[in-house]
Amino acid sequence: MTAYQLDGMIKQPTRIQQKNTAAILEAALQVFSQHGFRGATLDQIADAAGLSKPNLLYYFPSKEAVHKTLLDGLLKTWLDPLRAMNPAGEPLAEIKSYVRRKLKLSRDFPRESRLFANEILQGAPRILDAISGDLKQLVDEKAAVIEAWIAQGRLARVPARHLLFSIWALTQHYADFDVQVRTILDKDHDPFAEAGDFLDVLFDRLLRAAPI
Amino acid sequence: MTAYQLDGMIKQPTRIQQKNTAAILEAALQVFSQHGFRGATLDQIADAAGLSKPNLLYYFPSKEAVHKTLLDGLLKTWLDPLRAMNPAGEPLAEIKSYVRRKLKLSRDFPRESRLFANEILQGAPRILDAISGDLKQLVDEKAAVIEAWIAQGRLARVPARHLLFSIWALTQHYADFDVQVRTILDKDHDPFAEAGDFLDVLFDRLLRAAPI
DNA sequence: ATTTTAGTTGACCGAATGGTCAGGTTGTGG
DNA sequence: CCACAACCTGACCATTCGGTCAACTAAAAT
């Protein structure tokens, strides 16, 4: 028998199954985020997870399945901060809060960020549906909120979607280009702490509606 | 015989050699930028270049050599716009000009941008020397220029290195995440034209020294 | 025209790849 | 304690990988 079931995998019966699938996904995250889908090997993942390759394939039917599971789980986490943006809140505070949350994701889950970046770099072959579906829909919704704020004069005039791009670019950069950032900054700097302050200033100056 | 020489490859004798190495590098750029180093295969590159695999290996000694040649050539192009930043110029104009040049690179050489991104994502194993050497030195130099401008009150107070990070992140995002950007923007938008305007506003508001 | 050099390739090699399978071991409910 | 399911693995398979080589052809140089 195999440990996976194709239909929505409703139950996770045994404790050992939970432990091993978790170990596999953890190892796969490490390897996929560093080498991309094609550059990663099952042996590498199995090894990092402390399992034999056939044992790994007992829990997942294929390399693709491991990758897909990882991406699916990631997407929710990735979009949650944007979902949390409250139309009824104070515009500038809501945006800055989103930036902070997103930067914290970069700091605490850099491998997830790199996994996502890797997938997009390759043309998002395994995730394009989600992008043109859920993500696009959410962005449309939140862009409308931002545009309403602008129309009310509570936020400086900027193209809403490009504002979101800028938030993604600026926060994810610190995870995706971590090596470069740390090489250029000297040892005694904390990239994420400094980035937090900098981005706060940046979005404050960009978005604070001109008085009058 | 082989077509490559290890010592600085001074001469490129024949016309056919120029044509084929160019075709190989063009094909390799395509493949490496999409799949990363490990995900790319020599067969794929040879095929895209219209050559047989042994024929490709007649011009380059190994997969690694092709990749290295590509990266070395890229780094100069990548840093030139920063080098062009003139300490004697008007600060805000210099920065904005740098942003424009960098955005144009993203528009005209997106594959080069993705190749670079791929390499950094993987921890820059094949390019770390250049980053901690030439790049760091150039950044130190230009950061000093920016800090001087700030000290003179000709630019708003921002951390110079993070300012550079923000320029890289915001411009390269449009190349590296092209698929996502185009999916979210509707068909009739020109991402790079809009980005040009947006980034001009962004850096203007961020950097314009507060009057007084 | 002939020799030398540059360019090209099919066939091949050992290693690594994703994945299978038969059979073994371990855990668990009755 | 037994039976049954869950779990695990060595051996194996077909394919692909980076790279080599001897032999062939095309182009220059003499």
GROMACS .gro file of C-alpha atoms (C1' of nucleotides) in nm:
model
  484
    1MET     CA    1   0.000   0.000   0.000
    2THR     CA    2   0.090   0.360  -0.032
    3ALA     CA    3   0.043   0.628   0.228
    4TYR     CA    4  -0.111   0.888  -0.001
    5GLN     CA    5  -0.460   0.904  -0.139
    6LEU     CA    6  -0.544   1.105  -0.447
    7ASP     CA    7  -0.878   1.236  -0.325
    8GLY     CA    8  -0.814   1.537  -0.108
    9MET     CA    9  -0.620   1.329   0.148
   10ILE     CA   10  -0.879   1.369   0.419
   11LYS     CA   11  -0.715   1.184   0.701
   12GLN     CA   12  -0.360   1.154   0.830
   13PRO     CA   13  -0.398   0.834   1.031
   14THR     CA   14  -0.077   0.750   1.205
   15ARG     CA   15   0.170   0.957   1.397
   16ILE     CA   16   0.461   0.817   1.202
   17GLN     CA   17   0.296   0.929   0.883
   18GLN     CA   18   0.266   1.283   1.008
   19LYS     CA   19   0.627   1.288   1.116
   20ASN     CA   20   0.761   1.152   0.789
   21THR     CA   21   0.555   1.366   0.555
   22ALA     CA   22   0.659   1.667   0.758
   23ALA     CA   23   1.024   1.566   0.734
   24ILE     CA   24   0.991   1.516   0.358
   25LEU     CA   25   0.828   1.853   0.301
   26GLU     CA   26   1.086   2.024   0.517
   27ALA     CA   27   1.370   1.861   0.323
   28ALA     CA   28   1.201   1.926  -0.010
   29LEU     CA   29   1.158   2.292   0.077
   30GLN     CA   30   1.528   2.318   0.144
   31VAL     CA   31   1.629   2.148  -0.180
   32PHE     CA   32   1.365   2.287  -0.417
   33SER     CA   33   1.414   2.644  -0.297
   34GLN     CA   34   1.784   2.621  -0.363
   35HIS     CA   35   1.797   2.429  -0.690
   36GLY     CA   36   1.457   2.468  -0.849
   37PHE     CA   37   1.233   2.184  -0.955
   38ARG     CA   38   1.453   2.030  -1.223
   39GLY     CA   39   1.773   2.090  -1.033
   40ALA     CA   40   1.648   1.907  -0.725
   41THR     CA   41   1.676   1.530  -0.696
   42LEU     CA   42   1.472   1.279  -0.502
   43ASP     CA   43   1.787   1.126  -0.358
   44GLN     CA   44   1.887   1.464  -0.222
   45ILE     CA   45   1.546   1.518  -0.065
   46ALA     CA   46   1.523   1.168   0.074
   47ASP     CA   47   1.869   1.201   0.219
   48ALA     CA   48   1.792   1.533   0.382
   49ALA     CA   49   1.473   1.385   0.525
   50GLY     CA   50   1.659   1.085   0.665
   51LEU     CA   51   1.463   0.839   0.453
   52SER     CA   52   1.540   0.603   0.169
   53LYS     CA   53   1.418   0.703  -0.174
   54PRO     CA   54   1.161   0.423  -0.199
   55ASN     CA   55   1.042   0.520   0.145
   56LEU     CA   56   0.990   0.876   0.030
   57LEU     CA   57   0.794   0.748  -0.267
   58TYR     CA   58   0.579   0.558  -0.025
   59TYR     CA   59   0.445   0.889   0.101
   60PHE     CA   60   0.438   1.083  -0.226
   61PRO     CA   61   0.372   0.932  -0.567
   62SER     CA   62   0.629   1.145  -0.749
   63LYS     CA   63   0.873   1.433  -0.734
   64GLU     CA   64   0.608   1.651  -0.892
   65ALA     CA   65   0.361   1.563  -0.616
   66VAL     CA   66   0.602   1.673  -0.343
   67HIS     CA   67   0.660   2.000  -0.522
   68LYS     CA   68   0.292   2.060  -0.578
   69THR     CA   69   0.207   1.991  -0.215
   70LEU     CA   70   0.469   2.241  -0.111
   71LEU     CA   71   0.344   2.511  -0.348
   72ASP     CA   72  -0.020   2.463  -0.258
   73GLY     CA   73   0.054   2.499   0.110
   74LEU     CA   74   0.269   2.801   0.042
   75LEU     CA   75   0.022   3.002  -0.158
   76LYS     CA   76  -0.224   3.039   0.127
   77THR     CA   77   0.042   3.158   0.370
   78TRP     CA   78   0.168   3.396   0.105
   79LEU     CA   79  -0.165   3.562   0.040
   80ASP     CA   80  -0.297   3.576   0.395
   81PRO     CA   81  -0.132   3.908   0.482
   82LEU     CA   82  -0.294   4.071   0.180
   83ARG     CA   83  -0.629   3.922   0.274
   84ALA     CA   84  -0.588   4.077   0.616
   85MET     CA   85  -0.579   4.427   0.469
   86ASN     CA   86  -0.889   4.589   0.609
   87PRO     CA   87  -1.092   4.824   0.385
   88ALA     CA   88  -1.240   4.984   0.695
   89GLY     CA   89  -0.902   5.060   0.848
   90GLU     CA   90  -0.688   5.371   0.821
   91PRO     CA   91  -0.534   5.349   0.471
   92LEU     CA   92  -0.171   5.430   0.542
   93ALA     CA   93  -0.168   5.217   0.856
   94GLU     CA   94  -0.320   4.925   0.667
   95ILE     CA   95  -0.058   4.942   0.392
   96LYS     CA   96   0.228   4.976   0.634
   97SER     CA   97   0.095   4.689   0.839
   98TYR     CA   98   0.084   4.478   0.524
   99VAL     CA   99   0.443   4.571   0.447
  100ARG     CA  100   0.551   4.476   0.797
  101ARG     CA  101   0.372   4.143   0.782
  102LYS     CA  102   0.521   4.068   0.442
  103LEU     CA  103   0.871   4.158   0.559
  104LYS     CA  104   0.830   3.931   0.856
  105LEU     CA  105   0.739   3.649   0.620
  106SER     CA  106   1.061   3.714   0.430
  107ARG     CA  107   1.257   3.703   0.752
  108ASP     CA  108   1.094   3.396   0.901
  109PHE     CA  109   1.030   3.197   0.583
  110PRO     CA  110   1.305   3.286   0.337
  111ARG     CA  111   1.310   2.940   0.183
  112GLU     CA  112   0.940   2.961   0.107
  113SER     CA  113   1.002   3.295  -0.059
  114ARG     CA  114   1.280   3.151  -0.268
  115LEU     CA  115   1.069   2.851  -0.364
  116PHE     CA  116   0.806   3.088  -0.491
  117ALA     CA  117   1.064   3.303  -0.671
  118ASN     CA  118   1.212   2.997  -0.837
  119GLU     CA  119   0.873   2.891  -0.964
  120ILE     CA  120   0.791   3.233  -1.107
  121LEU     CA  121   1.136   3.264  -1.265
  122GLN     CA  122   1.069   2.945  -1.455
  123GLY     CA  123   0.750   3.089  -1.591
  124ALA     CA  124   0.526   2.952  -1.316
  125PRO     CA  125   0.447   2.631  -1.507
  126ARG     CA  126   0.307   2.457  -1.201
  127ILE     CA  127   0.132   2.750  -1.042
  128LEU     CA  128   0.000   2.966  -1.323
  129ASP     CA  129  -0.357   2.861  -1.254
  130ALA     CA  130  -0.338   2.985  -0.899
  131ILE     CA  131  -0.184   3.311  -1.009
  132SER     CA  132  -0.436   3.388  -1.278
  133GLY     CA  133  -0.715   3.264  -1.047
  134ASP     CA  134  -0.700   3.321  -0.674
  135LEU     CA  135  -0.413   3.567  -0.673
  136LYS     CA  136  -0.544   3.783  -0.954
  137GLN     CA  137  -0.888   3.791  -0.798
  138LEU     CA  138  -0.753   3.892  -0.460
  139VAL     CA  139  -0.534   4.159  -0.618
  140ASP     CA  140  -0.828   4.296  -0.814
  141GLU     CA  141  -1.029   4.318  -0.495
  142LYS     CA  142  -0.758   4.488  -0.292
  143ALA     CA  143  -0.658   4.718  -0.578
  144ALA     CA  144  -1.015   4.842  -0.581
  145VAL     CA  145  -0.992   4.913  -0.209
  146ILE     CA  146  -0.671   5.109  -0.258
  147GLU     CA  147  -0.817   5.302  -0.549
  148ALA     CA  148  -1.116   5.392  -0.335
  149TRP     CA  149  -0.885   5.523  -0.064
  150ILE     CA  150  -0.707   5.733  -0.325
  151ALA     CA  151  -1.032   5.864  -0.466
  152GLN     CA  152  -1.126   5.972  -0.115
  153GLY     CA  153  -0.800   6.162  -0.088
  154ARG     CA  154  -0.682   5.948   0.202
  155LEU     CA  155  -0.380   5.817   0.013
  156ALA     CA  156  -0.151   5.981  -0.241
  157ARG     CA  157  -0.224   5.899  -0.603
  158VAL     CA  158  -0.035   5.586  -0.715
  159PRO     CA  159  -0.121   5.298  -0.949
  160ALA     CA  160  -0.263   5.043  -0.706
  161ARG     CA  161  -0.127   4.728  -0.871
  162HIS     CA  162   0.220   4.871  -0.906
  163LEU     CA  163   0.205   4.968  -0.541
  164LEU     CA  164   0.144   4.603  -0.459
  165PHE     CA  165   0.427   4.498  -0.690
  166SER     CA  166   0.657   4.738  -0.508
  167ILE     CA  167   0.563   4.588  -0.173
  168TRP     CA  168   0.629   4.237  -0.297
  169ALA     CA  169   0.955   4.336  -0.465
  170LEU     CA  170   1.091   4.528  -0.170
  171THR     CA  171   1.005   4.275   0.097
  172GLN     CA  172   1.081   3.955  -0.093
  173HIS     CA  173   1.413   4.096  -0.211
  174TYR     CA  174   1.550   4.060   0.141
  175ALA     CA  175   1.472   3.688   0.137
  176ASP     CA  176   1.546   3.602  -0.226
  177PHE     CA  177   1.870   3.801  -0.249
  178ASP     CA  178   1.970   3.737   0.110
  179VAL     CA  179   2.324   3.636   0.014
  180GLN     CA  180   2.381   3.956  -0.178
  181VAL     CA  181   2.228   4.174   0.090
  182ARG     CA  182   2.439   4.021   0.365
  183THR     CA  183   2.754   4.038   0.156
  184ILE     CA  184   2.711   4.408   0.091
  185LEU     CA  185   2.597   4.499   0.439
  186ASP     CA  186   2.867   4.442   0.693
  187LYS     CA  187   2.851   4.164   0.949
  188ASP     CA  188   2.714   4.372   1.232
  189HIS     CA  189   2.404   4.485   1.042
  190ASP     CA  190   2.064   4.323   1.080
  191PRO     CA  191   1.922   4.345   0.727
  192PHE     CA  192   1.563   4.292   0.830
  193ALA     CA  193   1.561   4.540   1.115
  194GLU     CA  194   1.708   4.809   0.894
  195ALA     CA  195   1.474   4.716   0.611
  196GLY     CA  196   1.179   4.754   0.843
  197ASP     CA  197   1.268   5.112   0.922
  198PHE     CA  198   1.359   5.195   0.566
  199LEU     CA  199   1.043   5.056   0.412
  200ASP     CA  200   0.835   5.233   0.674
  201VAL     CA  201   0.985   5.564   0.567
  202LEU     CA  202   0.959   5.476   0.200
  203PHE     CA  203   0.592   5.397   0.202
  204ASP     CA  204   0.517   5.681   0.436
  205ARG     CA  205   0.667   5.935   0.199
  206LEU     CA  206   0.520   5.767  -0.105
  207LEU     CA  207   0.165   5.739   0.021
  208ARG     CA  208   0.101   6.017   0.269
  209ALA     CA  209  -0.157   6.228   0.094
  210ALA     CA  210  -0.028   6.575   0.021
  211PRO     CA  211  -0.176   6.814   0.276
  212ILE     CA  212  -0.458   7.017   0.117
  213MET     CA  213   4.183   2.014  -3.113
  214THR     CA  214   3.945   2.231  -2.923
  215ALA     CA  215   3.830   2.582  -3.000
  216TYR     CA  216   3.882   2.723  -2.652
  217GLN     CA  217   4.202   2.823  -2.482
  218LEU     CA  218   4.231   2.849  -2.109
  219ASP     CA  219   4.450   3.157  -2.098
  220GLY     CA  220   4.226   3.460  -2.130
  221MET     CA  221   4.110   3.353  -2.479
  222ILE     CA  222   4.281   3.640  -2.653
  223LYS     CA  223   4.183   3.576  -3.010
  224GLN     CA  224   3.867   3.457  -3.182
  225PRO     CA  225   4.018   3.349  -3.511
  226THR     CA  226   3.751   3.235  -3.746
  227ARG     CA  227   3.413   3.372  -3.835
  228ILE     CA  228   3.244   3.037  -3.783
  229GLN     CA  229   3.383   3.025  -3.433
  230GLN     CA  230   3.234   3.362  -3.350
  231LYS     CA  231   2.898   3.259  -3.488
  232ASN     CA  232   2.885   2.929  -3.298
  233THR     CA  233   3.002   3.057  -2.962
  234ALA     CA  234   2.746   3.335  -2.993
  235ALA     CA  235   2.473   3.083  -3.073
  236ILE     CA  236   2.576   2.868  -2.777
  237LEU     CA  237   2.576   3.158  -2.533
  238GLU     CA  238   2.240   3.278  -2.662
  239ALA     CA  239   2.091   2.931  -2.620
  240ALA     CA  240   2.256   2.882  -2.281
  241LEU     CA  241   2.117   3.213  -2.160
  242GLN     CA  242   1.770   3.098  -2.254
  243VAL     CA  243   1.803   2.762  -2.080
  244PHE     CA  244   2.005   2.861  -1.772
  245SER     CA  245   1.784   3.161  -1.697
  246GLN     CA  246   1.478   2.940  -1.701
  247HIS     CA  247   1.598   2.627  -1.525
  248GLY     CA  248   1.903   2.731  -1.326
  249PHE     CA  249   2.242   2.567  -1.352
  250ARG     CA  250   2.152   2.220  -1.234
  251GLY     CA  251   1.817   2.217  -1.406
  252ALA     CA  252   1.969   2.297  -1.744
  253THR     CA  253   2.111   2.023  -1.966
  254LEU     CA  254   2.378   2.034  -2.233
  255ASP     CA  255   2.149   1.854  -2.477
  256GLN     CA  256   1.890   2.126  -2.430
  257ILE     CA  257   2.143   2.401  -2.489
  258ALA     CA  258   2.303   2.228  -2.786
  259ASP     CA  259   1.963   2.168  -2.937
  260ALA     CA  260   1.858   2.531  -2.894
  261ALA     CA  261   2.186   2.642  -3.047
  262GLY     CA  262   2.138   2.412  -3.345
  263LEU     CA  263   2.449   2.211  -3.268
  264SER     CA  264   2.527   1.858  -3.161
  265LYS     CA  265   2.638   1.810  -2.803
  266PRO     CA  266   2.995   1.709  -2.893
  267ASN     CA  267   3.012   2.010  -3.118
  268LEU     CA  268   2.912   2.235  -2.830
  269LEU     CA  269   3.182   2.076  -2.619
  270TYR     CA  270   3.428   2.158  -2.895
  271TYR     CA  271   3.376   2.527  -2.810
  272PHE     CA  272   3.340   2.503  -2.434
  273PRO     CA  273   3.513   2.249  -2.212
  274SER     CA  274   3.214   2.192  -1.985
  275LYS     CA  275   2.869   2.299  -1.879
  276GLU     CA  276   3.026   2.495  -1.599
  277ALA     CA  277   3.246   2.685  -1.846
  278VAL     CA  278   2.945   2.796  -2.050
  279HIS     CA  279   2.770   2.917  -1.737
  280LYS     CA  280   3.076   3.099  -1.610
  281THR     CA  281   3.133   3.273  -1.942
  282LEU     CA  282   2.773   3.391  -1.935
  283LEU     CA  283   2.794   3.521  -1.578
  284ASP     CA  284   3.125   3.698  -1.630
  285GLY     CA  285   2.992   3.881  -1.932
  286LEU     CA  286   2.675   3.970  -1.748
  287LEU     CA  287   2.830   4.122  -1.441
  288LYS     CA  288   2.991   4.408  -1.628
  289THR     CA  289   2.667   4.499  -1.807
  290TRP     CA  290   2.486   4.479  -1.478
  291LEU     CA  291   2.713   4.717  -1.292
  292ASP     CA  292   2.775   4.971  -1.566
  293PRO     CA  293   2.466   5.183  -1.490
  294LEU     CA  294   2.576   5.219  -1.128
  295ARG     CA  295   2.926   5.310  -1.239
  296ALA     CA  296   2.773   5.581  -1.454
  297MET     CA  297   2.626   5.755  -1.150
  298ASN     CA  298   2.807   6.086  -1.142
  299PRO     CA  299   2.909   6.234  -0.803
  300ALA     CA  300   2.925   6.576  -0.963
  301GLY     CA  301   2.571   6.559  -1.098
  302GLU     CA  302   2.246   6.673  -0.943
  303PRO     CA  303   2.169   6.405  -0.681
  304LEU     CA  304   1.801   6.338  -0.746
  305ALA     CA  305   1.853   6.343  -1.123
  306GLU     CA  306   2.144   6.102  -1.093
  307ILE     CA  307   1.944   5.854  -0.889
  308LYS     CA  308   1.643   5.874  -1.115
  309SER     CA  309   1.864   5.832  -1.419
  310TYR     CA  310   2.011   5.520  -1.260
  311VAL     CA  311   1.664   5.385  -1.195
  312ARG     CA  312   1.565   5.448  -1.557
  313ARG     CA  313   1.876   5.277  -1.690
  314LYS     CA  314   1.823   4.981  -1.463
  315LEU     CA  315   1.459   4.948  -1.562
  316LYS     CA  316   1.559   4.957  -1.927
  317LEU     CA  317   1.798   4.669  -1.859
  318SER     CA  318   1.510   4.472  -1.709
  319ARG     CA  319   1.298   4.544  -2.014
  320ASP     CA  320   1.561   4.470  -2.277
  321PHE     CA  321   1.751   4.191  -2.103
  322PRO     CA  322   1.503   4.004  -1.885
  323ARG     CA  323   1.675   3.671  -1.935
  324GLU     CA  324   2.002   3.815  -1.811
  325SER     CA  325   1.818   3.942  -1.506
  326ARG     CA  326   1.667   3.602  -1.441
  327LEU     CA  327   2.003   3.431  -1.486
  328PHE     CA  328   2.144   3.657  -1.220
  329ALA     CA  329   1.844   3.605  -0.993
  330ASN     CA  330   1.874   3.229  -1.030
  331GLU     CA  331   2.237   3.240  -0.931
  332ILE     CA  332   2.174   3.452  -0.622
  333LEU     CA  333   1.877   3.236  -0.520
  334GLN     CA  334   2.106   2.936  -0.516
  335GLY     CA  335   2.341   3.115  -0.282
  336ALA     CA  336   2.563   3.258  -0.557
  337PRO     CA  337   2.804   2.962  -0.548
  338ARG     CA  338   2.966   3.055  -0.877
  339ILE     CA  339   2.966   3.431  -0.838
  340LEU     CA  340   3.023   3.504  -0.470
  341ASP     CA  341   3.376   3.627  -0.535
  342ALA     CA  342   3.254   3.891  -0.775
  343ILE     CA  343   2.984   4.001  -0.533
  344SER     CA  344   3.209   4.032  -0.232
  345GLY     CA  345   3.478   4.187  -0.451
  346ASP     CA  346   3.390   4.416  -0.741
  347LEU     CA  347   3.025   4.465  -0.652
  348LYS     CA  348   3.082   4.535  -0.285
  349GLN     CA  349   3.360   4.778  -0.366
  350LEU     CA  350   3.147   4.965  -0.618
  351VAL     CA  351   2.857   4.978  -0.376
  352ASP     CA  352   3.080   5.109  -0.099
  353GLU     CA  353   3.203   5.380  -0.330
  354LYS     CA  354   2.860   5.486  -0.449
  355ALA     CA  355   2.706   5.460  -0.103
  356ALA     CA  356   2.966   5.710   0.012
  357VAL     CA  357   2.861   5.944  -0.269
  358ILE     CA  358   2.497   5.915  -0.168
  359GLU     CA  359   2.578   5.971   0.197
  360ALA     CA  360   2.772   6.282   0.103
  361TRP     CA  361   2.472   6.411  -0.088
  362ILE     CA  362   2.254   6.348   0.215
  363ALA     CA  363   2.502   6.518   0.447
  364GLN     CA  364   2.487   6.820   0.218
  365GLY     CA  365   2.112   6.825   0.251
  366ARG     CA  366   2.064   6.767  -0.121
  367LEU     CA  367   1.884   6.437  -0.069
  368ALA     CA  368   1.642   6.321   0.198
  369ARG     CA  369   1.792   6.108   0.471
  370VAL     CA  370   1.783   5.736   0.379
  371PRO     CA  371   2.021   5.444   0.438
  372ALA     CA  372   2.229   5.449   0.120
  373ARG     CA  373   2.275   5.074   0.076
  374HIS     CA  374   1.908   5.002   0.132
  375LEU     CA  375   1.829   5.270  -0.123
  376LEU     CA  376   2.037   5.075  -0.374
  377PHE     CA  377   1.866   4.751  -0.270
  378SER     CA  378   1.531   4.915  -0.331
  379ILE     CA  379   1.636   5.023  -0.679
  380TRP     CA  380   1.752   4.673  -0.765
  381ALA     CA  381   1.445   4.509  -0.617
  382LEU     CA  382   1.196   4.739  -0.785
  383THR     CA  383   1.352   4.732  -1.130
  384GLN     CA  384   1.454   4.367  -1.145
  385HIS     CA  385   1.115   4.259  -1.018
  386TYR     CA  386   0.963   4.352  -1.353
  387ALA     CA  387   1.201   4.115  -1.532
  388ASP     CA  388   1.224   3.833  -1.279
  389PHE     CA  389   0.852   3.819  -1.200
  390ASP     CA  390   0.742   3.912  -1.550
  391VAL     CA  391   0.490   3.629  -1.570
  392GLN     CA  392   0.320   3.735  -1.249
  393VAL     CA  393   0.321   4.102  -1.342
  394ARG     CA  394   0.167   4.037  -1.682
  395THR     CA  395  -0.090   3.800  -1.540
  396ILE     CA  396  -0.210   4.054  -1.289
  397LEU     CA  397  -0.200   4.351  -1.520
  398ASP     CA  398  -0.447   4.318  -1.802
  399LYS     CA  399  -0.341   4.256  -2.158
  400ASP     CA  400  -0.351   4.616  -2.273
  401HIS     CA  401  -0.105   4.741  -2.011
  402ASP     CA  402   0.263   4.797  -2.081
  403PRO     CA  403   0.426   4.696  -1.751
  404PHE     CA  404   0.753   4.873  -1.816
  405ALA     CA  405   0.603   5.202  -1.930
  406GLU     CA  406   0.382   5.214  -1.622
  407ALA     CA  407   0.669   5.107  -1.399
  408GLY     CA  408   0.881   5.390  -1.536
  409ASP     CA  409   0.628   5.649  -1.430
  410PHE     CA  410   0.558   5.484  -1.096
  411LEU     CA  411   0.921   5.447  -0.996
  412ASP     CA  412   0.989   5.807  -1.097
  413VAL     CA  413   0.720   5.921  -0.857
  414LEU     CA  414   0.833   5.680  -0.586
  415PHE     CA  415   1.194   5.790  -0.578
  416ASP     CA  416   1.099   6.153  -0.619
  417ARG     CA  417   0.881   6.144  -0.308
  418LEU     CA  418   1.131   5.933  -0.116
  419LEU     CA  419   1.438   6.138  -0.191
  420ARG     CA  420   1.335   6.496  -0.247
  421ALA     CA  421   1.492   6.676   0.045
  422ALA     CA  422   1.234   6.830   0.273
  423PRO     CA  423   1.221   7.205   0.207
  424ILE     CA  424   1.400   7.393   0.488
  425DA     C1'  425   4.698   1.988  -5.548
  426DT     C1'  426   4.821   1.867  -5.124
  427DT     C1'  427   4.895   1.913  -4.667
  428DT     C1'  428   4.749   2.110  -4.250
  429DT     C1'  429   4.412   2.291  -3.961
  430DA     C1'  430   3.933   2.379  -3.811
  431DG     C1'  431   3.495   2.199  -3.754
  432DT     C1'  432   3.164   1.811  -3.689
  433DT     C1'  433   2.947   1.386  -3.543
  434DG     C1'  434   2.778   0.891  -3.425
  435DA     C1'  435   2.878   0.583  -3.100
  436DC     C1'  436   2.985   0.522  -2.663
  437DC     C1'  437   3.092   0.549  -2.131
  438DG     C1'  438   3.008   0.562  -1.635
  439DA     C1'  439   2.727   0.795  -1.325
  440DA     C1'  440   2.297   0.983  -1.180
  441DT     C1'  441   1.806   1.026  -1.244
  442DG     C1'  442   1.288   0.919  -1.137
  443DG     C1'  443   1.049   0.540  -1.034
  444DT     C1'  444   0.909   0.014  -0.943
  445DC     C1'  445   0.866  -0.412  -0.698
  446DA     C1'  446   0.890  -0.818  -0.423
  447DG     C1'  447   0.967  -0.922   0.008
  448DG     C1'  448   1.088  -0.803   0.470
  449DT     C1'  449   1.008  -0.558   0.934
  450DT     C1'  450   0.755  -0.303   1.261
  451DG     C1'  451   0.361  -0.152   1.485
  452DT     C1'  452  -0.133  -0.216   1.634
  453DG     C1'  453  -0.604  -0.379   1.730
  454DG     C1'  454  -0.840  -0.777   1.880
  455DC     C1'  455  -0.049  -1.407   2.082
  456DC     C1'  456  -0.204  -1.354   1.636
  457DA     C1'  457  -0.338  -1.139   1.223
  458DC     C1'  458  -0.342  -0.759   0.950
  459DA     C1'  459  -0.214  -0.336   0.809
  460DA     C1'  460   0.142   0.010   0.798
  461DC     C1'  461   0.601   0.088   0.705
  462DC     C1'  462   1.057   0.013   0.502
  463DT     C1'  463   1.438  -0.138   0.188
  464DG     C1'  464   1.782  -0.368  -0.146
  465DA     C1'  465   1.788  -0.466  -0.590
  466DC     C1'  466   1.660  -0.332  -1.008
  467DC     C1'  467   1.502  -0.077  -1.452
  468DA     C1'  468   1.483   0.249  -1.835
  469DT     C1'  469   1.626   0.695  -1.934
  470DT     C1'  470   1.905   1.092  -1.914
  471DC     C1'  471   2.311   1.314  -1.766
  472DG     C1'  472   2.796   1.535  -1.863
  473DG     C1'  473   3.162   1.419  -2.117
  474DT     C1'  474   3.506   1.141  -2.446
  475DC     C1'  475   3.686   0.962  -2.869
  476DA     C1'  476   3.805   0.809  -3.316
  477DA     C1'  477   3.691   0.903  -3.748
  478DC     C1'  478   3.505   1.205  -4.090
  479DT     C1'  479   3.440   1.643  -4.364
  480DA     C1'  480   3.516   2.133  -4.480
  481DA     C1'  481   3.811   2.503  -4.520
  482DA     C1'  482   4.277   2.741  -4.548
  483DA     C1'  483   4.743   2.769  -4.621
  484DT     C1'  484   5.131   2.633  -4.893
   0.00000   0.00000   0.00000
